[in-house]
Coordinates of C-alpha atoms (C1' of nucleotides) in Angstrom, one line a residue:
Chain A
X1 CA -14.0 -40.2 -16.0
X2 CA -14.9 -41.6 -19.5
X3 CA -11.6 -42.6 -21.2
X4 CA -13.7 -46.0 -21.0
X5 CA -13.8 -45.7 -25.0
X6 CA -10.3 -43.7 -25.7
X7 CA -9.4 -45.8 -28.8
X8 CA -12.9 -45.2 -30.7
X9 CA -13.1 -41.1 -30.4
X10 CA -8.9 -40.7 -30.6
X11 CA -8.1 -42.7 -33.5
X12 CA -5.3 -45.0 -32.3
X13 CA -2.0 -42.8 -32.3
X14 CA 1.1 -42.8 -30.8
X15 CA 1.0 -40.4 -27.3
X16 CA -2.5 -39.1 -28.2
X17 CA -2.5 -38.2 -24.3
X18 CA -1.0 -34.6 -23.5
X19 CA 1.8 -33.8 -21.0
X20 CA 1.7 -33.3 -17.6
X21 CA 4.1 -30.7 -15.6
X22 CA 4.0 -29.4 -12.7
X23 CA 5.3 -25.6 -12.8
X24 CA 6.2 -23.5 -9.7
X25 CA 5.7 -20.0 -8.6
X26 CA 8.4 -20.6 -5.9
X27 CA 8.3 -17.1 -3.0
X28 CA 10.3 -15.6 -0.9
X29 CA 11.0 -11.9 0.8
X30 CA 14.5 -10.6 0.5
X31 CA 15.3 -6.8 1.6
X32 CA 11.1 -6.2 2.0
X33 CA 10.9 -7.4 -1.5
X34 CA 9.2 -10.3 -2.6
X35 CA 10.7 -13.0 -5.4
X36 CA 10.1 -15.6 -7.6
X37 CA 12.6 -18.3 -8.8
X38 CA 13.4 -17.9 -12.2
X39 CA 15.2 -20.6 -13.9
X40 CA 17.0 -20.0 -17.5
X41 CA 15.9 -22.0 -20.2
X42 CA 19.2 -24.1 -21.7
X43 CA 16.8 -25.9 -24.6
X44 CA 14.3 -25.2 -27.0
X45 CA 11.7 -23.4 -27.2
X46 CA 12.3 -20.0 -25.7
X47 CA 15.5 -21.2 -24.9
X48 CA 17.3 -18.0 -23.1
X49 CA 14.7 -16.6 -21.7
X50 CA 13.6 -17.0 -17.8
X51 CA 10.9 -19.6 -17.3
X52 CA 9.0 -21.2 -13.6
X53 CA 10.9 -24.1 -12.6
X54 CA 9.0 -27.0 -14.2
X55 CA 9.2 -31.0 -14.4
X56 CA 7.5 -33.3 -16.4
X57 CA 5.0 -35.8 -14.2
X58 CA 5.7 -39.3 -13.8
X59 CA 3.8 -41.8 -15.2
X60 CA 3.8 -45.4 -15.6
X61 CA 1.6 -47.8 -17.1
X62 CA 2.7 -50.9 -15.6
X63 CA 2.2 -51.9 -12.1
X64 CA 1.9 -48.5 -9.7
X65 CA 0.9 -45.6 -12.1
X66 CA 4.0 -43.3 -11.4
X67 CA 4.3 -40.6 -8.6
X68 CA 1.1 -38.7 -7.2
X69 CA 0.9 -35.2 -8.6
X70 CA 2.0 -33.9 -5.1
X71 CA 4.7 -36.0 -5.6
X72 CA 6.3 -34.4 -9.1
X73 CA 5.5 -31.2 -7.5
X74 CA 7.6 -31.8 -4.4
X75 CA 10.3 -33.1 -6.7
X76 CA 10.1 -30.4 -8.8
X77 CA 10.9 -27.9 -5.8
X78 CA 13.8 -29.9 -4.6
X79 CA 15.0 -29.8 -8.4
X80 CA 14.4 -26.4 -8.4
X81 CA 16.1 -25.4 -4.8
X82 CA 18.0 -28.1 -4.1
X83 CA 15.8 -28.3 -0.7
X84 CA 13.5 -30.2 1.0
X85 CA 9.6 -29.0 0.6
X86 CA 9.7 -28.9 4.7
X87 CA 8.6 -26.8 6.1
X88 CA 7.9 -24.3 3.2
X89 CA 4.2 -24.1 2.1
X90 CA 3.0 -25.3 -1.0
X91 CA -0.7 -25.2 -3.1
X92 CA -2.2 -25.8 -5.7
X93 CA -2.7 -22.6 -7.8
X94 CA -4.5 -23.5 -10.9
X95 CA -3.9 -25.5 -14.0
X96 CA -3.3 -24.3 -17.8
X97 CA -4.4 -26.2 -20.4
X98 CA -5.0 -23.6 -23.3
X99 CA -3.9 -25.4 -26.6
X100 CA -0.8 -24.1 -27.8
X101 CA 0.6 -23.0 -24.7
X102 CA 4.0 -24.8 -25.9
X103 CA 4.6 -25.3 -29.2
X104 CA 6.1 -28.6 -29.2
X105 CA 3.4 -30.4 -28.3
X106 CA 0.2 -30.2 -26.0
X107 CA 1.1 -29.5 -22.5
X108 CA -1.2 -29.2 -19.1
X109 CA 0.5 -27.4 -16.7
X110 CA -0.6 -28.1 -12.8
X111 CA 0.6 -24.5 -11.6
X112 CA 1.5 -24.6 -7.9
X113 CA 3.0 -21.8 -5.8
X114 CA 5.6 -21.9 -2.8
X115 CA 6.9 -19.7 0.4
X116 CA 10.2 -19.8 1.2
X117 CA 12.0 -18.4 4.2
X118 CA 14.6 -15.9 3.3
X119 CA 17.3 -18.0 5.2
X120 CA 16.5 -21.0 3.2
X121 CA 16.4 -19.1 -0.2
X122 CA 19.4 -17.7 -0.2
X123 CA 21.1 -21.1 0.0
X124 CA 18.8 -22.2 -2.9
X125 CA 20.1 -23.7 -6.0
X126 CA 19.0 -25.8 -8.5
X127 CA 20.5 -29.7 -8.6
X128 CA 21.4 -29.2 -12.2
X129 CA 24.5 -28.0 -11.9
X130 CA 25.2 -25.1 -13.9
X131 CA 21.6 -24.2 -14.3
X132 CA 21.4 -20.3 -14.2
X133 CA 18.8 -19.3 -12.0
X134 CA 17.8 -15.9 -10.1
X135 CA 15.5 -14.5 -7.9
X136 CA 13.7 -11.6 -9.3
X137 CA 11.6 -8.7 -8.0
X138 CA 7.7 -9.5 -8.5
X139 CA 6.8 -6.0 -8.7
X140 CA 10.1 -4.8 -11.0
X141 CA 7.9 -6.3 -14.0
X142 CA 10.9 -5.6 -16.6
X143 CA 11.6 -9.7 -16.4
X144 CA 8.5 -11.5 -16.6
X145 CA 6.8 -9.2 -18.9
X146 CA 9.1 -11.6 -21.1
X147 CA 8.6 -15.1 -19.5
X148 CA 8.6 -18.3 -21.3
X149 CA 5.7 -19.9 -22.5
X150 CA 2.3 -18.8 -20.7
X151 CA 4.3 -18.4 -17.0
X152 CA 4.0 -14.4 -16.9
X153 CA 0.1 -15.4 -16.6
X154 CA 0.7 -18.3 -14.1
X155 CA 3.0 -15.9 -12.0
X156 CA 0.4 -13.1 -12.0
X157 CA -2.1 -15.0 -10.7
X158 CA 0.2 -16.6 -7.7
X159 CA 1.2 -12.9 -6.9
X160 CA -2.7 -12.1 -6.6
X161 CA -3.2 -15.4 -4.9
X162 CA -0.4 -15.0 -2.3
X163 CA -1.6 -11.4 -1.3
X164 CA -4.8 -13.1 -0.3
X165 CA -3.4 -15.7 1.6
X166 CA -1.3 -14.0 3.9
X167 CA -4.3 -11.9 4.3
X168 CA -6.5 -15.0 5.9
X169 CA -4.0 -16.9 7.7
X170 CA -0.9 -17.3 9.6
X171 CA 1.3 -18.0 6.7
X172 CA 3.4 -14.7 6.9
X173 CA 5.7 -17.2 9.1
X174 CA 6.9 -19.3 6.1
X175 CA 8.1 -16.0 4.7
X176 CA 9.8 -14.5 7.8
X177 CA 13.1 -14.9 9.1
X178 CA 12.8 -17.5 12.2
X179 CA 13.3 -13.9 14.8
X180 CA 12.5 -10.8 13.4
X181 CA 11.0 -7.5 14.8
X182 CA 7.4 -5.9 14.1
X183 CA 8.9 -4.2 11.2
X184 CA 10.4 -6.9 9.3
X185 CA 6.9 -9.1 9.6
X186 CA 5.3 -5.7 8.6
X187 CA 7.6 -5.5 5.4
X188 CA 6.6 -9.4 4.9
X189 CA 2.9 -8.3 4.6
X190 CA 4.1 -5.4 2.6
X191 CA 5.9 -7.1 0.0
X192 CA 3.4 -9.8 -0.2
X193 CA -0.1 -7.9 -0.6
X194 CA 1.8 -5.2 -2.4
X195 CA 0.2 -2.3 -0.3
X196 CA 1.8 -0.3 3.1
X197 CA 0.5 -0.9 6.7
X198 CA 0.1 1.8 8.9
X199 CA 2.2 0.5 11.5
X200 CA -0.2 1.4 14.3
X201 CA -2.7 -0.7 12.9
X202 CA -0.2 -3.2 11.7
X203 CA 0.4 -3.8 15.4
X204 CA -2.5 -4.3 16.3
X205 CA -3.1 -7.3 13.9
X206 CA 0.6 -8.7 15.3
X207 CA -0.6 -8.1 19.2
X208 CA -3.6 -10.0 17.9
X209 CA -1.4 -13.0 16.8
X210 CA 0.4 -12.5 20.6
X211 CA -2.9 -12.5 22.4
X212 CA -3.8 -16.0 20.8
X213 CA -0.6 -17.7 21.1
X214 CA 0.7 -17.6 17.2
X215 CA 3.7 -15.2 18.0
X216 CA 5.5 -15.2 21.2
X217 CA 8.4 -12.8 22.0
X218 CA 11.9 -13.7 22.0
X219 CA 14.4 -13.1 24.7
X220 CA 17.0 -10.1 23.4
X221 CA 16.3 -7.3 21.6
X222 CA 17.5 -5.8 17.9
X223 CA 19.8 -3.0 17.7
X224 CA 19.8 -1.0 14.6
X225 CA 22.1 1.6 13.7
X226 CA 21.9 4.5 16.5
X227 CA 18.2 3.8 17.3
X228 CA 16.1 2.2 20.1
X229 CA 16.4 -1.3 20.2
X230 CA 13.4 -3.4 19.2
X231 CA 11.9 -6.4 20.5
X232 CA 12.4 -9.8 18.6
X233 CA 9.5 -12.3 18.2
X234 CA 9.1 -15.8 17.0
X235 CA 6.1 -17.8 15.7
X236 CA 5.1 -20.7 17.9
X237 CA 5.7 -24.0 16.5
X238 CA 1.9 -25.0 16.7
X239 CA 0.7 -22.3 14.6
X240 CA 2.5 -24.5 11.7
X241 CA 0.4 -25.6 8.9
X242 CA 1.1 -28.5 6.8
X243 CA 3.3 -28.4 3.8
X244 CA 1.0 -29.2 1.1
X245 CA -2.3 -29.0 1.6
X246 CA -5.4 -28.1 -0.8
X247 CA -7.9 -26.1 1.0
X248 CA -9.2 -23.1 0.0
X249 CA -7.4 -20.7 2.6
Chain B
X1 CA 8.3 -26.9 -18.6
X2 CA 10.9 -29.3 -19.1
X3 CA 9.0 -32.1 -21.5
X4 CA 12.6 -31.6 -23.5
X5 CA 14.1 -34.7 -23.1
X6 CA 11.5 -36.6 -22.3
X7 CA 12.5 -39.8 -24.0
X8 CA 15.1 -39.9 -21.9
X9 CA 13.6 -40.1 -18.8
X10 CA 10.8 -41.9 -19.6
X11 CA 12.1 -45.4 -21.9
X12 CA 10.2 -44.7 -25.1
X13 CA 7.2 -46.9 -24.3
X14 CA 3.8 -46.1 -26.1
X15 CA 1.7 -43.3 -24.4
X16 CA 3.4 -42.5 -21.2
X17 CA 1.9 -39.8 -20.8
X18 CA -1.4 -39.9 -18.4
X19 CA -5.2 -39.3 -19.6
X20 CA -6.3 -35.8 -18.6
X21 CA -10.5 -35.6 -17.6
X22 CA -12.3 -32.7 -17.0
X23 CA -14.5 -33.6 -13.6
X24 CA -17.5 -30.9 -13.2
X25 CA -19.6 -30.6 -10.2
X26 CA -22.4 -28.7 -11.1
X27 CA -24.2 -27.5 -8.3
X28 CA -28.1 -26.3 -7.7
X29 CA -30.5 -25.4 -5.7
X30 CA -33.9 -27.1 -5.8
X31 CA -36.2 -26.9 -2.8
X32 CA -34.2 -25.0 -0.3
X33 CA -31.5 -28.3 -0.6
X34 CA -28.1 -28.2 -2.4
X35 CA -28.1 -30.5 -5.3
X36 CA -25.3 -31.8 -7.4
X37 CA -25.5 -33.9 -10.9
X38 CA -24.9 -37.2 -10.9
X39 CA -24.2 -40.0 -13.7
X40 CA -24.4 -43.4 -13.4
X41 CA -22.0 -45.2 -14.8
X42 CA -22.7 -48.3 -17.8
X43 CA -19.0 -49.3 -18.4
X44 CA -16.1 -50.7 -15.9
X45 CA -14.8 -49.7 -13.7
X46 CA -17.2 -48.9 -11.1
X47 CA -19.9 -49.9 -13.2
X48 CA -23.5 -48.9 -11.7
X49 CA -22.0 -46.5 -8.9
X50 CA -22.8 -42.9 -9.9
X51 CA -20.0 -40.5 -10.9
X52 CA -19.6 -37.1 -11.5
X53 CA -19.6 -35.8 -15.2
X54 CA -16.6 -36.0 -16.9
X55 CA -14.5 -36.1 -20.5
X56 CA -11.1 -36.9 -21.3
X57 CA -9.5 -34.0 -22.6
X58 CA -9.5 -33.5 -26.9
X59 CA -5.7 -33.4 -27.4
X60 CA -4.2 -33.6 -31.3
X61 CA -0.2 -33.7 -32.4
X62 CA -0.7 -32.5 -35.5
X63 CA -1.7 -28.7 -36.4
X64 CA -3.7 -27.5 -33.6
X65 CA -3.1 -29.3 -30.5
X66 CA -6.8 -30.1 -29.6
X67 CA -9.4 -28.2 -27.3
X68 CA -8.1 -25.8 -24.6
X69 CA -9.1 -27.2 -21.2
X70 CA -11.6 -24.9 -20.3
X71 CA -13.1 -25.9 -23.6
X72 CA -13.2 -29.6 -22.4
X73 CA -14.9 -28.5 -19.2
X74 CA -17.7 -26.5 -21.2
X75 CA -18.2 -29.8 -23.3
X76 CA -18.5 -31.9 -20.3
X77 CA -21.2 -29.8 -19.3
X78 CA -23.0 -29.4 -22.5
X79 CA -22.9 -33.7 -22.5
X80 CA -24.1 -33.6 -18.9
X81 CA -26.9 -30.8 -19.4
X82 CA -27.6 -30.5 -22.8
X83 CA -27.5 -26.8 -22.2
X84 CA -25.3 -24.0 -23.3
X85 CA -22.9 -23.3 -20.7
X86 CA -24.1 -19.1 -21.2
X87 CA -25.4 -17.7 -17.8
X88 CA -23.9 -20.6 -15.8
X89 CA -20.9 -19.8 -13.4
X90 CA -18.1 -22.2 -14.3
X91 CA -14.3 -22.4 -12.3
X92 CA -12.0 -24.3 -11.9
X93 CA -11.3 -26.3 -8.4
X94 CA -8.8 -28.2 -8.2
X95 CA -6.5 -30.8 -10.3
X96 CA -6.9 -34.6 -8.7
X97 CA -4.2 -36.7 -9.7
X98 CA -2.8 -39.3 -6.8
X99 CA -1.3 -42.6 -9.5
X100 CA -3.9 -45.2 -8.9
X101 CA -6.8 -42.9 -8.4
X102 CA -8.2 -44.8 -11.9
X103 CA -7.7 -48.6 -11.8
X104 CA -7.4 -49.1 -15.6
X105 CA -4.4 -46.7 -16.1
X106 CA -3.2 -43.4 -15.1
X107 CA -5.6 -40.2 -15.2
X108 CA -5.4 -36.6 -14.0
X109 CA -8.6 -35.3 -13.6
X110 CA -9.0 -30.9 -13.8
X111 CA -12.4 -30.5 -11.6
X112 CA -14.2 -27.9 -12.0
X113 CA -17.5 -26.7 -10.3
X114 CA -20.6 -24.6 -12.1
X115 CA -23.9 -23.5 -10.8
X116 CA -26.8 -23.6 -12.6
X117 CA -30.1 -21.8 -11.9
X118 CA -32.8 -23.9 -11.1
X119 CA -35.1 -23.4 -13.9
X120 CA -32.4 -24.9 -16.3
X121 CA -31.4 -27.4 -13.7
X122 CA -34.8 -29.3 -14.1
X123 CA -34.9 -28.9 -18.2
X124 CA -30.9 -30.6 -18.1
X125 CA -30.7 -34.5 -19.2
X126 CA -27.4 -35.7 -20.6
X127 CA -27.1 -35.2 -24.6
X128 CA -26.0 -39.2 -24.6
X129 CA -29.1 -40.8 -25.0
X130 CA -30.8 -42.6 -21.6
X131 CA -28.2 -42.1 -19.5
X132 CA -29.0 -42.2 -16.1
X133 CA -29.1 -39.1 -14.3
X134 CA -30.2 -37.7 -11.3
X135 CA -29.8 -34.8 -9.4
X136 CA -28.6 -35.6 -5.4
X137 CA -28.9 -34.0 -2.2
X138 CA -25.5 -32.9 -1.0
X139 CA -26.7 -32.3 2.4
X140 CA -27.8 -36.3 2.6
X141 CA -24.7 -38.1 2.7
X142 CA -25.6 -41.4 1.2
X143 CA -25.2 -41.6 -2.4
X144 CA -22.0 -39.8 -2.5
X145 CA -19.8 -42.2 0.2
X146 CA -19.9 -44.5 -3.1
X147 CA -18.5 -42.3 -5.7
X148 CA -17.0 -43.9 -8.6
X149 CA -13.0 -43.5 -8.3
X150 CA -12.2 -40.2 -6.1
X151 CA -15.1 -38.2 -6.8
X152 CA -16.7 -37.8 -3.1
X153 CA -13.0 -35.8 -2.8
X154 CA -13.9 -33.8 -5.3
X155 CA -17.3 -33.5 -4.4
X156 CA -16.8 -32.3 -1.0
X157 CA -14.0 -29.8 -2.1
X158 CA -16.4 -28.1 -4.2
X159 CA -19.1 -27.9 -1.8
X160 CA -16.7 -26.5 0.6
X161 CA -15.7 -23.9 -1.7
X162 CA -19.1 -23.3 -3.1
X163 CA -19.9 -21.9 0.8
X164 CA -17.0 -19.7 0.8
X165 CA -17.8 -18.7 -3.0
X166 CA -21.6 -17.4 -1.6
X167 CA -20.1 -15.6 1.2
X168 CA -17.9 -13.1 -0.6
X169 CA -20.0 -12.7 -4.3
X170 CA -22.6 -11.8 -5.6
X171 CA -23.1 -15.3 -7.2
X172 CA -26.0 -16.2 -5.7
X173 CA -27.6 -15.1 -8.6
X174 CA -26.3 -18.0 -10.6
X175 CA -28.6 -19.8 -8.6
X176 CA -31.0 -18.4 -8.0
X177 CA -34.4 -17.9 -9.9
X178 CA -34.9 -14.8 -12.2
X179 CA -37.5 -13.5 -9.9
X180 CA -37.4 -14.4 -6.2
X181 CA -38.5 -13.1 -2.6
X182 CA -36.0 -12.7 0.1
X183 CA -36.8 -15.8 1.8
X184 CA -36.3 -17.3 -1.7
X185 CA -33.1 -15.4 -2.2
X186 CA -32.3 -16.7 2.1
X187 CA -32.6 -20.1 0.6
X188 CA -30.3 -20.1 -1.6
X189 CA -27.6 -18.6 1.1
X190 CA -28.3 -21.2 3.2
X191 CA -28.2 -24.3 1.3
X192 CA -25.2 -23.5 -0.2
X193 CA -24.0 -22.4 2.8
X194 CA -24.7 -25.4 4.6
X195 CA -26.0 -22.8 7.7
X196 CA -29.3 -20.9 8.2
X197 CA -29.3 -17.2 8.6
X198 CA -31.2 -14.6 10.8
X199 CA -34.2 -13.3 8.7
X200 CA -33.2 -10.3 10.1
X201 CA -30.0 -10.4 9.5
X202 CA -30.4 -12.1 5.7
X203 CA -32.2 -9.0 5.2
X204 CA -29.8 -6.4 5.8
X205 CA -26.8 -8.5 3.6
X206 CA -29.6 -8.5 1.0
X207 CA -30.2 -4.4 1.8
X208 CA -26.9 -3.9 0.8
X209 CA -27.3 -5.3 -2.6
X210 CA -30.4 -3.2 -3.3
X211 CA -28.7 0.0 -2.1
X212 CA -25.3 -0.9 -4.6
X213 CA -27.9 -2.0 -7.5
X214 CA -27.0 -5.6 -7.7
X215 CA -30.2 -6.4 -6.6
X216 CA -33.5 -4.5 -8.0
X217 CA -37.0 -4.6 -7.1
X218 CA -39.5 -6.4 -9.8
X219 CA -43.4 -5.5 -10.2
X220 CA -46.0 -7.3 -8.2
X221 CA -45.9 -9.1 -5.3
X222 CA -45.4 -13.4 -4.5
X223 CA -48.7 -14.9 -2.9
X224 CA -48.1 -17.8 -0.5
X225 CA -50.7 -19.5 0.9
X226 CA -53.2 -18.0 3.1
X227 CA -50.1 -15.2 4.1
X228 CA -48.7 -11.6 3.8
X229 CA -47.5 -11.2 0.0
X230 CA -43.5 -10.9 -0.5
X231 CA -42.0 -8.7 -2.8
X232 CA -40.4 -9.9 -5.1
X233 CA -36.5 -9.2 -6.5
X234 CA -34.5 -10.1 -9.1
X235 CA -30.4 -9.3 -9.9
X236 CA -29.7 -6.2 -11.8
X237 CA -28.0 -7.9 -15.6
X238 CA -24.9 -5.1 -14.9
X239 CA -24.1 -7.5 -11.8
X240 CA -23.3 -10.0 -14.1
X241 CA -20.0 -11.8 -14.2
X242 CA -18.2 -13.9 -17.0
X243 CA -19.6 -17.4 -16.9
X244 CA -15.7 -18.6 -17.0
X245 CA -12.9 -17.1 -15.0
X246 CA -9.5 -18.2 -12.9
X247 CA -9.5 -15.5 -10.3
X248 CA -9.7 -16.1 -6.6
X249 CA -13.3 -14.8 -6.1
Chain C
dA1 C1' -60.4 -14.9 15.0
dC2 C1' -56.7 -17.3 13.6
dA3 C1' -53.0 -19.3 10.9
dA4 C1' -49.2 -18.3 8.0
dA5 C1' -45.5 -16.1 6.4
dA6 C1' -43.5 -11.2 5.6
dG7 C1' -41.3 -7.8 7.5
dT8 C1' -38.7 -5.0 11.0
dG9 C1' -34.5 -2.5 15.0
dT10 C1' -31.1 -2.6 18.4
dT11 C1' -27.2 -3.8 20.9
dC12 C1' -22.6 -5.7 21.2
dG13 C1' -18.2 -7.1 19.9
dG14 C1' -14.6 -7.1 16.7
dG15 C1' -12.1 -5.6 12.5
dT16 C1' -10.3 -1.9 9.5
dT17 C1' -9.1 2.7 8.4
dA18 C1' -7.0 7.1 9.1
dC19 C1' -4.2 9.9 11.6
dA20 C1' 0.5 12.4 14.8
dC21 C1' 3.4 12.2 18.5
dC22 C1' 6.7 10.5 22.3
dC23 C1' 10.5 7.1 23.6
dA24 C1' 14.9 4.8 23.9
dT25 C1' 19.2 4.5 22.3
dG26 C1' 23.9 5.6 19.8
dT27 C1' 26.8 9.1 18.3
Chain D
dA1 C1' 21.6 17.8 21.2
dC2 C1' 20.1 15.3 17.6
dA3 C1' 19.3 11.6 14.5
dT4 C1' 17.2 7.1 14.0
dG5 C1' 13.9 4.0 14.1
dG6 C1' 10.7 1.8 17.9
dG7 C1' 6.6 2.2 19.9
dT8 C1' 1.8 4.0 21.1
dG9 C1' -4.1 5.6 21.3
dT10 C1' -8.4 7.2 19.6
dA11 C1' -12.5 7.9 16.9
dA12 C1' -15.4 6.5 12.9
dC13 C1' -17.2 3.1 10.3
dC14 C1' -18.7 -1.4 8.7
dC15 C1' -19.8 -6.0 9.6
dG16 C1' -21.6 -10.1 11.7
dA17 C1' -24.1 -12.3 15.6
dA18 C1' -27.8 -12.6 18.7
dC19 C1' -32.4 -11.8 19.7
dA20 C1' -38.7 -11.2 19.5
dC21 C1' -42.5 -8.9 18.0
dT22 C1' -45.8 -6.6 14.6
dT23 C1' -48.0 -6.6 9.9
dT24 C1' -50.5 -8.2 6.2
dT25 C1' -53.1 -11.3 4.0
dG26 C1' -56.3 -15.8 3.2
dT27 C1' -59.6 -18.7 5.3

DNA sequence: ACAAAAGTGTTCGGGTTACACCCATGT
DNA sequence: ACATGGGTGTAACCCGAACACTTTTGT
């Protein structure tokens, strides 16, 4: 903390502080493949091309100081979605900082990622109205070979972060429909580490997650097509993690 | 990124957009015990309460736009250490930035954690000229309840993910001398660790780096007292791993 | 001889991997 | 009967945890 002597080392200019955003690497699973929210630039630079959904931070210098970074990221997923951040995970990723990262003018970017359930992403939308937006495959890299500004980086890393996540926790149920089948959590995994289970072993890390209390089955079972009906499953309420947290899982 | 219209949103008022600090907790190992850097503070706000080392960010307007972030965090640590960041793990933690965390106006501080081998830990000393310094036991809780501003946060993030850091790395060696015994090496695992460890057990984890070549055996043996010499170890340079890096390790 | 620290082995439980066949249903 | 996807068991290996005694040296 040493802007204690700004004006002597910046000499006194207009906005000599940089920008703030808050960019999102917002996730979901649809048809065993996982997404990322693309929004379509309408402005300047790289305007056309498919960008993270972004928003500049708040600030104010007079009385409160503006909105907690948690805060302009929250906002920035309901601008984004058109939802509330409830119950859909969000962390911190990492921030970029490298100079020249947008042309304009110097921008820090507070990179965050997000799991969405399937049901809740299809009904996403941004606010803006008219603002063209997609979900597009992670792993079809055709798109975000081409992202704007520095977000193919910052949407790499969340695809390598989110692959270690569901590893270590329980987080596979902000990405799974509220009832699904052993398959269709398998797929989540799937789609999320980028790798196949075996589904032998795959069950036994889902009977684990019966055995201490994390998934419990669901009255009814699944029929698909001319085959044997499956069981249906549901994650228990108290395995639920809050939204936005910052620790290292 | 949406900084487009930002003087819309924001009514044109002279630098609305918030300081940005790099925050560095640099970690080492001295005697067995976890330290971390501290500076006290000469200026207000919490003037005379020790703080972690930090620098607002260089950011210009015109031409280049200033240092890139991971540049600011290397130059905090040169100030703090007057050593070369080379040979010193460096990464980045975690971006602090609740409004109000700073009295005097709004800040968002990029913290960052480094280790730094002991034998350069007890050469550092700030480049500023008799700035109080001292080097704190994490472990003993009393300096750090009274951080300046929102540092004991940051502080206990990054000993929490120093701990994790240990466990699945090899970057113990970042802080640990160039030549050490296994209890030397045990020492480093456990203070970082905040645990102790089976000798016997130690012993086969630190096996396992012989037999992969991370760790190799050096000439001559450690006398101690009136007691059974140890061998004595140090890390193979091809285990060696860029001082700065972004990815989950 | 004794004090001091170095060094050593085994058992158990749990996790991960690899691998191939039978079961229940709809048509 | 057959096609479709659901469901299952075993062996090998690695890892972490728990636990106590012998060895080598200096004094």
């Amino acid at each position: 903390m040493t802007p204690t002597d700004r004006r002597k080392r910046t000499p006194a200019k207009i906005n000599s502080n940089p920008a703030v955003v808050t960019d999102l690497v917002i996730f979901t699973v649809i048809e065993s493949d996982l997404k990322v929210l693309l929004i379509q630039r309408d402005t300047p630079p790289f305007r056309g091309t498919w960008a993270l959904p972004s928003n500049e931070l708040r600030v104010r210098h007079d009385g409160d100081q503006g909105e907690d970074i948690e805060d302009a990221a929250r906002r920035t997923f309901q601008d984004a979605t058109g939802l509330s951040v409830d119950h859909c995970h969000m962390k911190q990723l990492h921030t970029f900082g490298r100079a020249g990262r947008d042309p304009r003018m110097r921008v820090i970017s507070v990179a965050w990622y997000a799991l969405l359930r399937p049901s809740l992403a299809t009904q996403a939308s941004p606010t803006k109205e008219g603002a063209p937006f997609q979900w597009f495959s992670v792993s079809e890299e055709a798109p975000w070979m081409r992202l704007a500004f520095d977000h193919a980086e910052i949407l790499a890393l969340g695809a390598e972060r989110i692959a270690q996540t569901i590893e270590d926790s329980n987080l596979a149920y902000t990405l799974a429909p509220h009832i699904f089948t052993v398959a269709e959590l398998q797929s989540v995994y799937e789609a999320t580490q980028h790798r196949k289970w075996d589904p032998r072993n795959f069950r036994r890390r889902f009977q684990r997650m019966v055995d201490d209390g994390t998934i419990v089955e669901s009255p009814g079972k699944r029929h698909r097509g001319k085959a044997r009906p499956a069981s249906v499953w549901r994650f228990a309420e108290n395995s639920f993690v809050p939204t936005l947290n910052k620790s290292s899982g």
